[in-house]
Structure formats: structure tokens, C-alpha cells
Tab-separated table of C-alpha atoms and ligand atoms in Angstrom:
chain	number	residue	atom	x	y	z
A	915	UNK	CA	-63.095	24.826	-64.358
A	916	UNK	CA	-66.124	25.538	-66.483
A	917	UNK	CA	-68.652	27.951	-65.085
A	918	UNK	CA	-71.651	26.218	-63.549
A	919	UNK	CA	-74.871	26.696	-65.491
A	920	UNK	CA	-77.871	27.712	-63.372
A	921	UNK	CA	-81.367	27.514	-64.711
A	922	UNK	CA	-83.868	29.987	-63.171
A	923	UNK	CA	-87.548	29.133	-63.587
A	924	UNK	CA	-89.707	32.027	-62.436
A	925	UNK	CA	-92.891	33.363	-63.988
A	926	UNK	CA	-92.505	36.871	-62.577
A	927	UNK	CA	-90.334	38.642	-65.091
A	928	UNK	CA	-88.858	41.174	-62.669
A	929	UNK	CA	-87.818	38.587	-60.102
A	930	UNK	CA	-86.380	36.396	-62.862
A	931	UNK	CA	-84.245	39.347	-64.017
A	932	UNK	CA	-82.999	40.276	-60.549
A	933	UNK	CA	-82.036	36.716	-59.673
A	934	UNK	CA	-80.443	36.230	-63.084
A	935	UNK	CA	-78.377	39.402	-62.847
A	936	UNK	CA	-77.199	38.586	-59.362
A	937	UNK	CA	-76.081	35.074	-60.310
A	938	UNK	CA	-74.409	36.348	-63.485
A	939	UNK	CA	-72.463	38.879	-61.425
A	940	UNK	CA	-71.326	35.979	-59.237
A	941	UNK	CA	-69.856	34.412	-62.392
A	942	UNK	CA	-72.439	31.779	-63.071
A	943	UNK	CA	-73.883	31.128	-66.497
A	944	UNK	CA	-77.586	31.804	-66.244
A	945	UNK	CA	-80.471	30.445	-68.277
A	946	UNK	CA	-84.018	31.554	-67.632
A	947	UNK	CA	-87.485	30.144	-68.230
A	948	UNK	CA	-90.965	31.489	-67.452
A	949	UNK	CA	-92.724	28.106	-67.229
A	950	UNK	CA	-91.960	24.582	-66.006
A	951	UNK	CA	-92.476	23.232	-69.519
A	952	UNK	CA	-89.877	25.601	-70.910
A	953	UNK	CA	-87.560	24.865	-67.993
A	954	UNK	CA	-87.682	21.090	-68.495
A	955	UNK	CA	-86.264	21.516	-71.963
A	956	UNK	CA	-83.210	23.267	-70.546
A	957	UNK	CA	-82.832	21.088	-67.456
A	958	UNK	CA	-80.441	18.484	-68.799
A	959	UNK	CA	-77.823	21.101	-69.737
A	960	UNK	CA	-77.916	22.753	-66.321
A	961	UNK	CA	-75.842	22.132	-63.209
A	962	UNK	CA	-78.457	23.528	-60.867
A	963	UNK	CA	-82.119	24.490	-61.116
A	964	UNK	CA	-83.696	27.271	-59.138
A	965	UNK	CA	-87.465	27.125	-59.478
A	966	UNK	CA	-90.539	28.867	-58.193
A	967	UNK	CA	-93.206	26.550	-56.793
A	968	UNK	CA	-96.232	28.366	-58.089
A	969	UNK	CA	-96.066	28.519	-61.858
A	970	UNK	CA	-98.650	28.789	-64.612
A	971	UNK	CA	-99.422	25.392	-66.098
A	972	UNK	CA	-97.231	22.715	-64.538
A	973	UNK	CA	-96.230	23.770	-61.008
A	974	UNK	CA	-92.868	23.304	-59.291
A	975	UNK	CA	-93.816	20.122	-57.457
A	976	UNK	CA	-95.041	18.438	-60.646
A	977	UNK	CA	-91.836	19.470	-62.344
A	978	UNK	CA	-89.744	17.877	-59.583
A	979	UNK	CA	-91.717	14.673	-60.120
A	980	UNK	CA	-91.036	14.835	-63.823
A	981	UNK	CA	-87.299	15.402	-63.335
A	982	UNK	CA	-87.119	12.464	-61.006
A	983	UNK	CA	-88.874	10.193	-63.495
A	984	UNK	CA	-86.281	11.222	-66.077
A	985	UNK	CA	-83.485	10.136	-63.742
A	986	UNK	CA	-82.066	13.654	-63.710
A	987	UNK	CA	-79.083	14.220	-61.432
A	988	UNK	CA	-79.466	18.002	-61.542
A	989	UNK	CA	-80.130	19.380	-58.054
A	990	UNK	CA	-83.153	21.636	-57.610
A	991	UNK	CA	-83.647	24.522	-55.172
A	992	UNK	CA	-87.257	25.520	-54.654
A	993	UNK	CA	-88.326	29.135	-53.986
A	994	UNK	CA	-91.758	30.016	-52.794
A	995	UNK	CA	-93.652	32.967	-51.529
A	996	UNK	CA	-95.930	30.512	-49.873
A	997	UNK	CA	-93.111	29.642	-47.578
A	998	UNK	CA	-95.108	27.214	-45.565
A	999	UNK	CA	-93.490	24.272	-43.915
A	1000	UNK	CA	-95.741	21.920	-45.832
A	1001	UNK	CA	-94.542	23.218	-49.181
A	1002	UNK	CA	-90.931	22.901	-48.191
A	1003	UNK	CA	-91.381	19.383	-46.854
A	1004	UNK	CA	-93.260	18.302	-49.951
A	1005	UNK	CA	-90.570	19.746	-52.228
A	1006	UNK	CA	-87.753	18.055	-50.304
A	1007	UNK	CA	-89.629	14.769	-50.442
A	1008	UNK	CA	-89.695	15.023	-54.192
A	1009	UNK	CA	-85.991	15.519	-54.400
A	1010	UNK	CA	-85.348	19.247	-53.973
A	1011	UNK	CA	-82.000	19.852	-52.260
A	1012	UNK	CA	-82.977	23.111	-50.572
A	1013	UNK	CA	-85.790	25.578	-50.027
A	1014	UNK	CA	-85.697	29.359	-50.278
A	1015	UNK	CA	-88.666	31.153	-48.662
A	1016	UNK	CA	-89.556	34.354	-50.478
A	1017	UNK	CA	-88.635	37.088	-49.968
A	1018	UNK	CA	-84.937	36.217	-49.628
A	1019	UNK	CA	-81.821	38.358	-49.653
A	1020	UNK	CA	-79.413	37.982	-52.540
A	1021	UNK	CA	-76.704	36.970	-50.040
A	1022	UNK	CA	-78.902	34.170	-48.796
A	1023	UNK	CA	-79.441	33.113	-52.414
A	1024	UNK	CA	-75.662	32.991	-52.986
A	1025	UNK	CA	-75.057	30.800	-49.958
A	1026	UNK	CA	-77.777	28.323	-50.866
A	1027	UNK	CA	-76.575	28.103	-54.483
A	1028	UNK	CA	-72.961	27.562	-53.490
A	1029	UNK	CA	-73.885	24.861	-51.053
A	1030	UNK	CA	-76.037	23.027	-53.606
A	1031	UNK	CA	-73.276	23.131	-56.208
A	1032	UNK	CA	-70.771	21.810	-53.690
A	1033	UNK	CA	-73.051	18.911	-52.805
A	1034	UNK	CA	-73.552	18.187	-56.470
A	1035	UNK	CA	-69.826	18.138	-57.105
A	1036	UNK	CA	-69.249	15.668	-54.303
A	1037	UNK	CA	-72.077	13.507	-55.489
A	1038	UNK	CA	-70.727	13.444	-59.058
A	1039	UNK	CA	-67.260	12.592	-57.847
A	1040	UNK	CA	-68.684	9.769	-55.789
A	1041	UNK	CA	-70.646	8.476	-58.720
A	1042	UNK	CA	-67.614	8.598	-61.011
A	1043	UNK	CA	-65.565	6.826	-58.406
A	1044	UNK	CA	-68.198	4.159	-57.988
A	1045	UNK	CA	-68.492	3.646	-61.720
A	1046	UNK	CA	-64.731	3.467	-62.113
A	1047	UNK	CA	-64.530	0.913	-59.326
A	1048	UNK	CA	-67.337	-1.092	-60.808
A	1049	UNK	CA	-65.648	-1.176	-64.198
A	1050	UNK	CA	-62.213	-2.137	-62.962
A	1051	UNK	CA	-61.949	-5.886	-63.000
A	1052	UNK	CA	-59.968	-7.033	-60.048
A	1053	UNK	CA	-59.044	-10.561	-59.168
A	1054	UNK	CA	-57.874	-11.293	-55.649
A	1055	UNK	CA	-54.154	-11.209	-56.130
A	1056	UNK	CA	-53.787	-10.868	-59.882
A	1057	UNK	CA	-52.379	-7.471	-60.707
A	1058	UNK	CA	-53.161	-6.005	-64.110
A	1059	UNK	CA	-53.887	-2.382	-64.977
A	1060	UNK	CA	-52.921	-2.538	-68.652
A	1061	UNK	CA	-55.777	-2.593	-71.153
A	1062	UNK	CA	-54.657	-6.079	-72.230
A	1063	UNK	CA	-54.950	-7.444	-68.685
A	1064	UNK	CA	-58.228	-5.641	-68.072
A	1065	UNK	CA	-59.614	-7.299	-71.164
A	1066	UNK	CA	-58.381	-10.668	-69.947
A	1067	UNK	CA	-60.086	-10.111	-66.580
A	1068	UNK	CA	-63.316	-9.259	-68.368
A	1069	UNK	CA	-63.052	-12.451	-70.422
A	1070	UNK	CA	-62.324	-14.498	-67.314
A	1071	UNK	CA	-65.389	-13.062	-65.657
A	1072	UNK	CA	-67.519	-13.848	-68.689
A	1073	UNK	CA	-66.361	-17.446	-69.196
A	1074	UNK	CA	-65.971	-18.459	-65.551
A	1075	UNK	CA	-69.639	-19.273	-65.190
A	1076	UNK	CA	-69.715	-21.434	-68.308
A	1077	UNK	CA	-68.270	-24.849	-69.091
A	1078	UNK	CA	-66.414	-23.581	-72.126
A	1079	UNK	CA	-62.921	-24.912	-72.701
A	1080	UNK	CA	-60.291	-22.205	-72.400
A	1081	UNK	CA	-56.891	-22.184	-74.088
A	1082	UNK	CA	-54.376	-19.923	-72.347
A	1083	UNK	CA	-51.375	-18.938	-74.422
A	1084	UNK	CA	-48.363	-16.970	-73.301
A	1085	UNK	CA	-44.694	-17.151	-72.481
A	1086	UNK	CA	-43.541	-18.817	-69.321
A	1087	UNK	CA	-44.172	-16.673	-66.229
A	1088	UNK	CA	-46.939	-14.441	-67.637
A	1089	UNK	CA	-49.544	-15.817	-65.235
A	1090	UNK	CA	-51.266	-18.690	-67.066
A	1091	UNK	CA	-51.497	-20.762	-63.898
A	1092	UNK	CA	-52.987	-17.866	-61.988
A	1093	UNK	CA	-55.601	-17.171	-64.632
A	1094	UNK	CA	-56.551	-20.849	-64.838
A	1095	UNK	CA	-57.103	-20.909	-61.081
A	1096	UNK	CA	-59.071	-17.659	-61.198
A	1097	UNK	CA	-61.424	-19.137	-63.792
A	1098	UNK	CA	-62.003	-22.144	-61.532
A	1099	UNK	CA	-62.410	-19.941	-58.447
A	1100	UNK	CA	-65.064	-17.827	-60.153
A	1101	UNK	CA	-66.954	-20.786	-61.567
A	1102	UNK	CA	-69.787	-22.736	-59.971
A	1103	UNK	CA	-67.191	-25.540	-59.603
A	1104	UNK	CA	-65.105	-23.567	-57.126
A	1105	UNK	CA	-65.719	-26.038	-54.282
A	1106	UNK	CA	-64.890	-29.010	-56.492
A	1107	UNK	CA	-61.394	-30.268	-57.363
A	1108	UNK	CA	-58.962	-28.266	-59.460
A	1109	UNK	CA	-56.508	-30.774	-60.871
A	1110	UNK	CA	-53.404	-29.577	-62.635
A	1111	UNK	CA	-51.525	-31.826	-65.020
A	1112	UNK	CA	-48.118	-30.732	-66.236
A	1113	UNK	CA	-47.878	-32.525	-69.555
A	1114	UNK	CA	-44.137	-31.862	-69.870
A	1115	UNK	CA	-43.299	-33.385	-66.527
A	1116	UNK	CA	-45.007	-36.722	-67.145
A	1117	UNK	CA	-43.024	-39.237	-69.212
A	1118	UNK	CA	-44.923	-40.367	-72.279
A	1119	UNK	CA	-45.285	-43.982	-71.174
A	1120	UNK	CA	-46.901	-42.920	-67.895
A	1121	UNK	CA	-49.178	-40.273	-69.288
A	1122	UNK	CA	-52.138	-42.446	-70.130
A	1123	UNK	CA	-52.277	-44.053	-66.696
A	1124	UNK	CA	-51.802	-40.663	-65.034
A	1125	UNK	CA	-54.666	-39.100	-66.928
A	1126	UNK	CA	-57.108	-41.970	-67.072
A	1127	UNK	CA	-56.048	-44.331	-64.284
A	1128	UNK	CA	-55.430	-48.072	-64.405
A	1129	UNK	CA	-56.785	-51.367	-63.163
A	1130	UNK	CA	-54.865	-53.787	-61.009
A	1131	UNK	CA	-52.673	-55.927	-63.260
A	1132	UNK	CA	-52.860	-53.539	-66.224
A	1133	UNK	CA	-49.076	-53.566	-66.374
A	1134	UNK	CA	-46.244	-54.996	-64.324
A	1135	UNK	CA	-46.168	-53.152	-61.047
A	1136	UNK	CA	-49.869	-52.252	-61.098
A	1137	UNK	CA	-50.628	-53.966	-57.816
A	1138	UNK	CA	-53.666	-51.887	-57.097
A	1139	UNK	CA	-56.214	-50.002	-59.186
A	1140	UNK	CA	-55.810	-46.265	-59.329
A	1141	UNK	CA	-58.067	-43.526	-60.632
A	1142	UNK	CA	-56.576	-41.034	-63.095
A	1143	UNK	CA	-56.688	-37.251	-62.974
A	1144	UNK	CA	-59.842	-37.065	-65.059
A	1145	UNK	CA	-61.638	-39.287	-62.587
A	1146	UNK	CA	-60.352	-37.389	-59.565
A	1147	UNK	CA	-61.380	-34.089	-61.141
A	1148	UNK	CA	-64.966	-35.227	-61.762
A	1149	UNK	CA	-67.385	-32.270	-61.343
A	1150	UNK	CA	-64.368	-29.959	-61.112
A	1151	UNK	CA	-61.742	-28.514	-63.444
A	1152	UNK	CA	-58.766	-30.111	-65.162
A	1153	UNK	CA	-55.875	-27.798	-66.019
A	1154	UNK	CA	-53.678	-29.252	-68.757
A	1155	UNK	CA	-50.448	-27.276	-68.621
A	1156	UNK	CA	-48.061	-27.350	-71.611
A	1157	UNK	CA	-50.696	-29.065	-73.716
A	1158	UNK	CA	-48.361	-28.988	-76.737
A	1159	UNK	CA	-46.316	-31.752	-75.138
A	1160	UNK	CA	-49.122	-34.297	-75.147
A	1161	UNK	CA	-48.098	-37.163	-77.426
A	1162	UNK	CA	-50.277	-38.115	-80.399
A	1163	UNK	CA	-51.606	-41.322	-78.855
A	1164	UNK	CA	-52.952	-39.378	-75.861
A	1165	UNK	CA	-54.297	-36.540	-77.993
A	1166	UNK	CA	-56.952	-38.892	-79.422
A	1167	UNK	CA	-58.046	-39.860	-75.929
A	1168	UNK	CA	-58.195	-36.249	-74.785
A	1169	UNK	CA	-60.356	-35.424	-77.745
A	1170	UNK	CA	-62.740	-38.161	-76.704
A	1171	UNK	CA	-62.959	-36.843	-73.145
A	1172	UNK	CA	-63.659	-33.365	-74.456
A	1173	UNK	CA	-66.273	-34.510	-76.928
A	1174	UNK	CA	-67.944	-37.473	-75.272
A	1175	UNK	CA	-66.852	-37.020	-71.625
A	1176	UNK	CA	-65.777	-40.654	-71.733
A	1177	UNK	CA	-62.650	-42.697	-71.162
A	1178	UNK	CA	-61.456	-46.083	-69.951
A	1179	UNK	CA	-58.914	-46.903	-67.298
A	1180	UNK	CA	-55.829	-48.626	-68.598
A	1181	UNK	CA	-56.455	-52.386	-68.553
A	1182	UNK	CA	-60.214	-52.012	-68.380
A	1183	UNK	CA	-62.929	-51.912	-70.991
A	1184	UNK	CA	-65.504	-50.348	-68.727
A	1185	UNK	CA	-66.332	-46.903	-70.067
A	1186	UNK	CA	-66.312	-44.178	-67.435
A	1187	UNK	CA	-68.067	-40.858	-67.600
A	1188	UNK	CA	-66.645	-37.663	-66.235
A	1189	UNK	CA	-67.940	-34.151	-65.945
A	1190	UNK	CA	-64.908	-31.915	-66.089
A	1191	UNK	CA	-64.230	-28.445	-67.299
A	1192	UNK	CA	-60.983	-28.297	-69.217
A	1193	UNK	CA	-58.547	-25.407	-69.205
A	1194	UNK	CA	-55.376	-25.832	-71.240
A	1195	UNK	CA	-52.224	-23.749	-71.430
A	1196	UNK	CA	-49.337	-23.508	-73.832
A	1197	UNK	CA	-46.179	-21.434	-73.967
A	1198	UNK	CA	-45.526	-22.255	-77.588
A	1199	UNK	CA	-47.511	-21.377	-80.661
A	1200	UNK	CA	-49.663	-24.435	-81.223
A	1201	UNK	CA	-50.410	-23.381	-84.783
A	1202	UNK	CA	-46.847	-24.205	-85.750
A	1203	UNK	CA	-47.367	-27.668	-84.282
A	1204	UNK	CA	-50.588	-27.948	-86.290
A	1205	UNK	CA	-48.739	-27.201	-89.494
A	1206	UNK	CA	-46.173	-29.843	-88.736
A	1207	UNK	CA	-48.855	-32.338	-87.921
A	1208	UNK	CA	-47.587	-32.959	-84.394
A	1209	UNK	CA	-50.754	-31.582	-82.834
A	1210	UNK	CA	-54.186	-32.730	-83.948
A	1211	UNK	CA	-56.265	-30.073	-85.579
A	1212	UNK	CA	-59.552	-31.426	-84.212
A	1213	UNK	CA	-58.150	-31.340	-80.670
A	1214	UNK	CA	-56.836	-27.827	-81.181
A	1215	UNK	CA	-60.244	-26.528	-82.197
A	1216	UNK	CA	-61.903	-28.347	-79.300
A	1217	UNK	CA	-59.500	-26.698	-76.867
A	1218	UNK	CA	-59.469	-23.290	-78.449
A	1219	UNK	CA	-63.130	-22.454	-77.788
A	1220	UNK	CA	-62.168	-19.433	-75.708
A	1221	UNK	CA	-58.598	-18.342	-76.473
A	1222	UNK	CA	-56.910	-16.098	-73.927
A	1223	UNK	CA	-53.526	-14.751	-75.001
A	1224	UNK	CA	-51.534	-13.252	-72.144
A	1225	UNK	CA	-48.956	-10.816	-73.504
A	1226	UNK	CA	-45.382	-10.871	-72.196
A	1227	UNK	CA	-44.603	-8.331	-69.482
A	1228	UNK	CA	-42.409	-6.239	-71.806
A	1229	UNK	CA	-45.521	-5.549	-73.906
A	1230	UNK	CA	-47.470	-4.192	-70.927
A	1231	UNK	CA	-44.889	-2.202	-69.037
A	1232	UNK	CA	-47.574	-0.099	-67.368
A	1233	UNK	CA	-48.255	-3.119	-65.146
A	1234	UNK	CA	-44.697	-3.100	-63.803
A	1235	UNK	CA	-45.082	-0.364	-61.143
A	1236	UNK	CA	-48.190	-2.045	-59.729
A	1237	UNK	CA	-46.552	-5.462	-59.702
A	1238	UNK	CA	-43.440	-3.993	-58.092
A	1239	UNK	CA	-45.517	-2.368	-55.370
A	1240	UNK	CA	-47.413	-5.594	-54.807
A	1241	UNK	CA	-44.312	-7.778	-54.583
A	1242	UNK	CA	-42.418	-5.228	-52.486
A	1243	UNK	CA	-45.222	-5.318	-49.949
A	1244	UNK	CA	-45.280	-9.111	-50.090
A	1245	UNK	CA	-41.553	-9.328	-49.337
A	1246	UNK	CA	-41.563	-6.486	-46.827
A	1247	UNK	CA	-39.525	-3.837	-48.598
A	1248	UNK	CA	-39.808	-0.584	-50.426
A	1249	UNK	CA	-38.660	0.158	-53.957
A	1250	UNK	CA	-37.357	3.662	-54.606
A	1251	UNK	CA	-37.892	5.781	-57.721
A	1252	UNK	CA	-34.542	5.051	-59.319
A	1253	UNK	CA	-34.913	1.342	-58.737
A	1254	UNK	CA	-38.344	1.373	-60.335
A	1255	UNK	CA	-36.929	3.105	-63.379
A	1256	UNK	CA	-34.415	0.307	-63.841
A	1257	UNK	CA	-37.116	-2.317	-63.428
A	1258	UNK	CA	-39.290	-0.578	-66.013
A	1259	UNK	CA	-36.473	-0.501	-68.551
A	1260	UNK	CA	-35.604	-4.202	-68.417
A	1261	UNK	CA	-37.177	-6.572	-70.971
A	1262	UNK	CA	-38.155	-9.384	-68.555
A	1263	UNK	CA	-37.665	-12.524	-70.620
A	1264	UNK	CA	-38.960	-14.518	-67.627
A	1265	UNK	CA	-41.963	-12.210	-67.271
A	1266	UNK	CA	-43.782	-11.751	-63.948
A	1267	UNK	CA	-42.117	-14.794	-62.409
A	1268	UNK	CA	-38.713	-13.235	-63.026
A	1269	UNK	CA	-39.860	-9.858	-61.705
A	1270	UNK	CA	-41.159	-11.496	-58.544
A	1271	UNK	CA	-37.849	-13.313	-58.039
A	1272	UNK	CA	-35.826	-10.169	-58.655
A	1273	UNK	CA	-37.847	-8.183	-56.111
A	1274	UNK	CA	-37.559	-10.930	-53.534
A	1275	UNK	CA	-33.795	-11.279	-53.998
A	1276	UNK	CA	-33.289	-7.532	-54.112
A	1277	UNK	CA	-35.186	-6.865	-50.904
A	1278	UNK	CA	-33.423	-9.730	-49.180
A	1279	UNK	CA	-29.983	-8.420	-50.108
A	1280	UNK	CA	-30.594	-4.645	-50.086
A	1281	UNK	CA	-28.433	-2.530	-47.811
A	1282	UNK	CA	-31.282	-0.486	-46.388
A	1283	UNK	CA	-35.058	-0.746	-46.047
A	1284	UNK	CA	-35.551	1.351	-49.162
A	1285	UNK	CA	-34.212	-0.223	-52.337
A	1286	UNK	CA	-32.204	2.039	-54.627
A	1287	UNK	CA	-31.266	1.597	-58.276
A	1288	UNK	CA	-27.924	0.016	-57.413
A	1289	UNK	CA	-29.533	-2.595	-55.187
A	1290	UNK	CA	-31.481	-4.164	-58.061
A	1291	UNK	CA	-30.160	-7.623	-58.817
A	1292	UNK	CA	-31.220	-8.741	-62.235
A	1293	UNK	CA	-29.190	-11.729	-63.143
A	1294	UNK	CA	-30.054	-12.321	-66.750
A	1295	UNK	CA	-28.693	-15.644	-67.900
A	1296	UNK	CA	-26.743	-15.011	-71.108
A	1297	UNK	CA	-28.720	-17.732	-72.907
A	1298	UNK	CA	-31.829	-15.652	-72.317
A	1299	UNK	CA	-30.449	-12.448	-73.742
A	1300	UNK	CA	-32.068	-11.510	-76.993
A	1301	UNK	CA	-30.063	-12.829	-79.951
A	1302	UNK	CA	-27.921	-10.354	-81.819
A	1303	UNK	CA	-30.235	-10.044	-84.763
A	1304	UNK	CA	-28.776	-6.665	-85.478
A	1305	UNK	CA	-25.827	-8.067	-87.457
A	1306	UNK	CA	-26.285	-7.682	-91.176
A	1307	UNK	CA	-25.163	-11.220	-91.692
A	1308	UNK	CA	-27.904	-13.314	-93.237
A	1309	UNK	CA	-26.792	-16.930	-92.718
A	1310	UNK	CA	-23.405	-17.986	-91.352
A	1311	UNK	CA	-20.831	-18.265	-94.151
A	1312	UNK	CA	-21.414	-21.291	-96.359
A	1313	UNK	CA	-24.289	-22.757	-94.341
A	1314	UNK	CA	-27.676	-23.767	-95.706
A	1315	UNK	CA	-30.830	-23.046	-93.709
A	1316	UNK	CA	-31.126	-26.745	-92.827
A	1317	UNK	CA	-27.568	-26.881	-91.573
A	1318	UNK	CA	-28.099	-23.713	-89.588
A	1319	UNK	CA	-31.289	-25.053	-88.033
A	1320	UNK	CA	-29.527	-28.289	-87.134
A	1321	UNK	CA	-26.691	-26.434	-85.475
A	1322	UNK	CA	-29.151	-24.451	-83.396
A	1323	UNK	CA	-31.039	-27.583	-82.377
A	1324	UNK	CA	-27.763	-29.267	-81.395
A	1325	UNK	CA	-26.816	-26.231	-79.357
A	1326	UNK	CA	-30.197	-26.260	-77.612
A	1327	UNK	CA	-29.792	-29.944	-76.739
A	1328	UNK	CA	-26.335	-29.234	-75.410
A	1329	UNK	CA	-27.566	-26.382	-73.223
A	1330	UNK	CA	-30.418	-28.574	-72.011
A	1331	UNK	CA	-28.028	-31.432	-71.171
A	1332	UNK	CA	-29.861	-33.638	-73.639
A	1333	UNK	CA	-33.272	-33.051	-72.018
A	1334	UNK	CA	-35.605	-32.799	-75.023
A	1335	UNK	CA	-38.454	-31.051	-73.211
A	1336	UNK	CA	-36.081	-28.435	-71.931
A	1337	UNK	CA	-34.427	-28.046	-75.336
A	1338	UNK	CA	-37.843	-27.671	-76.952
A	1339	UNK	CA	-38.669	-24.882	-74.510
A	1340	UNK	CA	-35.435	-23.090	-75.308
A	1341	UNK	CA	-36.412	-23.215	-78.980
A	1342	UNK	CA	-40.050	-22.253	-78.427
A	1343	UNK	CA	-41.171	-25.611	-79.827
A	1344	UNK	CA	-43.364	-28.360	-78.435
A	1345	UNK	CA	-41.582	-31.540	-77.439
A	1346	UNK	CA	-43.306	-33.254	-80.360
A	1347	UNK	CA	-42.248	-30.605	-82.846
A	1348	UNK	CA	-38.648	-30.958	-81.711
A	1349	UNK	CA	-38.877	-34.719	-81.970
A	1350	UNK	CA	-40.224	-34.365	-85.510
A	1351	UNK	CA	-37.228	-32.272	-86.468
A	1352	UNK	CA	-34.819	-34.668	-84.786
A	1353	UNK	CA	-36.338	-37.560	-86.744
A	1354	UNK	CA	-35.821	-35.630	-89.945
A	1355	UNK	CA	-32.240	-34.996	-88.966
A	1356	UNK	CA	-31.805	-38.701	-88.295
A	1357	UNK	CA	-31.067	-38.010	-84.643
A	1358	UNK	CA	-34.091	-39.628	-83.051
B	2544	ADP	N1	-50.697	-10.526	-62.826
B	2544	ADP	C1	-50.016	-11.056	-61.797
B	2544	ADP	N2	-50.154	-10.535	-60.562
B	2544	ADP	C2	-49.477	-11.061	-59.517
B	2544	ADP	N3	-48.637	-12.081	-59.615
B	2544	ADP	C3	-48.459	-12.658	-60.815
B	2544	ADP	C4	-49.137	-12.175	-61.970
B	2544	ADP	N4	-48.779	-12.923	-63.028
B	2544	ADP	C5	-47.909	-13.827	-62.569
B	2544	ADP	N5	-47.705	-13.684	-61.238
B	2544	ADP	C6	-46.806	-14.495	-60.409
B	2544	ADP	O1	-45.728	-14.890	-61.236
B	2544	ADP	C7	-45.442	-16.260	-61.067
B	2544	ADP	C8	-45.657	-16.996	-62.370
B	2544	ADP	O2	-47.021	-17.064	-62.680
B	2544	ADP	P1	-47.677	-18.364	-63.333
B	2544	ADP	O3	-49.156	-18.209	-63.297
B	2544	ADP	O4	-47.119	-19.603	-62.725
B	2544	ADP	O5	-47.143	-18.204	-64.838
B	2544	ADP	P2	-47.169	-19.246	-66.041
B	2544	ADP	O6	-48.111	-20.350	-65.668
B	2544	ADP	O7	-47.661	-18.457	-67.222
B	2544	ADP	O8	-45.758	-19.706	-66.230
B	2544	ADP	C9	-46.327	-16.755	-59.961
B	2544	ADP	O9	-45.618	-16.718	-58.740
B	2544	ADP	C10	-47.466	-15.776	-59.926
B	2544	ADP	O10	-47.932	-15.668	-58.624
B	2545	MG	MG1	-47.519	-22.330	-65.512
């Protein structure tokens, strides 16, 4: 530790020297001043100030006042030959931490100085702790100590109070849902509806009626009128998950809601108004869809007012121990050192969702209360393993790039049992982008 610096302000030269020598022999760094004015200049570099009350020019009490107005955190001990109670009380009122009536023994001086420095240390530690706590963005149950997550929390805090449209991007399982809900929870709309729409799960021909509602008789089977999600979510938040899967015909209508806050129910020409905040999420790179023309540029820019990119877990491994601790507690187990090491080393293609599942399964099946390295049950599906890009082969023998692409798309469809949305996810494409490719291949 660095030596504490003590500033002695005393107009009597002999006393100044004696005090200074004593403190120096006790291994403090000593600075000395003969006047308050001189002392004030040295105050900010000192850990403790020892000052006489009666000084030529500005006196000790006035100096205390001055220090306080400068927001100084340096503690001050006041010494005075006029050791009256009034003086002491007045000095303490103005922020002095202790009072030394003159004459005092050097031992007494040592004790008072040590105590003041100890108090100061505690106070500084408290302040640092408070500041650190204040800076750390924490959201209920969202764990994130990595700089990337801390930045995301700060952004969430900043945009939550606004109406700005947010576009969350990140692989499946990184926490897009959680962040969307946190934005809603921290917004003035928190008591209003939060309506999530999974654009992949809704078949294209039902999407319009799901989003915007329909009137009785709008189509066969429409026996009653029904409000859509945008109507239900009025004054609240709409969360459009997997926005890349919204078909072109609906994209135009979404754009209108975002721009004009207007829409019509299916089978009606009455224009409805809605006040919703829109949060969208995507696990594919929408810019690729823009280039292919499967996603409208104007809609993209409307959605992308505040972009939040959540990095995959493997790019913020420092979050893993905290997440592990959190999930272990949630599932009532304990993860040992060796087990944690294994969890840190894995590349988590399914991100936090996969980690959560692994911890749950592991704790459920572990032999004892404390999970060891051998208990960890990561069951990585072979299709998820990273491709063997390490081979020096460029393209398979005799294949063109088009043929190679087609073979990969066919393989994806096979693995997805013909489900195009699922196949698109395997390929990191939007459903529309995959459809575009299939059309080009003559398969659609
Ligand atoms: N930072 C986090 N802290 C705690 N749990 C998380 C975090 N991120 C994700 N999870 C958990 O992982 C799972 C997947 O998160 P989710 O928000 O649904 O991801 P996404 O929408 O990106 O696929 C959820 O069970 C969620 O509770
Ligand atoms: Mg999600």
C-alpha cells in the first residue's frame, strides 16, 4: 500500500516541525503549510489534514467551510490551544472528523491519526462499492457480466422509456425474448399488454388475420369478428419474433402500422388506429434478405431504429460461470470446479437455452449433490457440430458452386423433414430467402 499523505497546517514553526517529524517517523508522508491558504492548495493531494484552528489570515473553521464547498473527501483533524468545547463542536459541525486539544502527547496524536485514516479507508471503500453497484446494470433475472451484455443493459435502460422501435438480432437462445420483455417491463407501458407474435409459427395465409383481425364473413369459417394482435396490444408492446419470416404481402402492412399506426381488419374498410411499441427479433442476418429482395428495405430501416445485437454465448464466455451459478441454484444443485471447466470449454451452439437445459439435465441425473466433470451431459446433435472447414478441399470434386449450394439445401430440407421454416433455420436463412432459392432451383 502507498503511504498515506498527511498535511499539517500550523503557523507555529516549532510545533509544525515536531508534529511533522513524529508523523514521518511513523512512516507517513508529511506535507506542511504555515497558512490555511497555502494548505488549501495541497489539500486535494492529501489523505488527511491536521490543522490548527487559530491561523493568520483564514482560520481553521473558515478553511473547513471552504473544503466542504469544494466537495473534498479528505478528513480533517482540528488542533487547538483554545480547547474549548465550543470550538470543538463548531469544528465537528463543519465536517472535522476529530479534535485534538493542545497540548497533546505524540502518542495521542498517533491514535487520532490512525483512527481517522481507518475511517477514511472504510468510507472510500463504501463509496467505491456504491459507485460500482450503481454502474452495474442489472435486470431482474437476466445474467450478463460481459462488457457486451453490460452495454446491452445500458441500451435497454436508455430506450425502455421511449417509443423507439428496437431490432434484436442474435442466434437462437441468446436471450432475445428476455431482452424484449425487459424493455417492455422498464417502459411506461409495463402495465399494458405485451403481445408476442412468432412469425415463423403462423402459416402465411393466416398471418394477416392474426395480426390485424377480421370481420365476420371475411372468409369461409369467419363466423364471428375477431381483433388481431395489433388491436389487442393497443397502448402496449408488440414483439414480432423471427421478423425475417414475414411474407412480402404482410411486410407492406407492417410498414403502414409502423409509419401511420393504421390498419384494417380483414374484410373491413374501416381504418383502425393503434398505439403500439414494436420490438422485432431475428436470428438471421436480415441484410442478406435485403440484398435478395425478400425483405423490404423501407421496413428494415423502420424496424432498425435501435439495433441490439446479442452475441452468441461462445463470444462472451465470461458470462458462463455466472449463468451456471444462476441455473444451478434454480435447479437446486451445485456445479463443481471441474464441471465448470468443461462447461466453459464447450462452444454452445444453442447458446444460453442449451446451457440452461444442460444444467437442468445434469443436476437431475447427477450421482451426488455436487456435480463433477463426468456428470456433465452435453448431448450435441451431430448436425449442430461445426462443419469440418479445416479440410483443404475447396469444392467437392467436379461440382459447381450452384450444384453445391443445391445439394446443401436439399440436405437441409431432408433433415427438416421437408419443413421449409425449419430448413431455413438450419441454413441461417429467412423462410423467404430459402423460398427464393428454391424457386431459382425450380423446386418451389
Ligand atoms: N442472460 C440470461 N440470463 C438468464 N437466462 C437467460 C439469459 N439469456 C437467455 N436465458 C434463458 O435462455 C432461454 C432462451 O432465451 P430466449 O430469450 O428465449 O432466447 P431467444 O429468444 O434469443 O431464442 C430462456 O429460458 C431464458 O430464460
Ligand atoms: Mg426467442
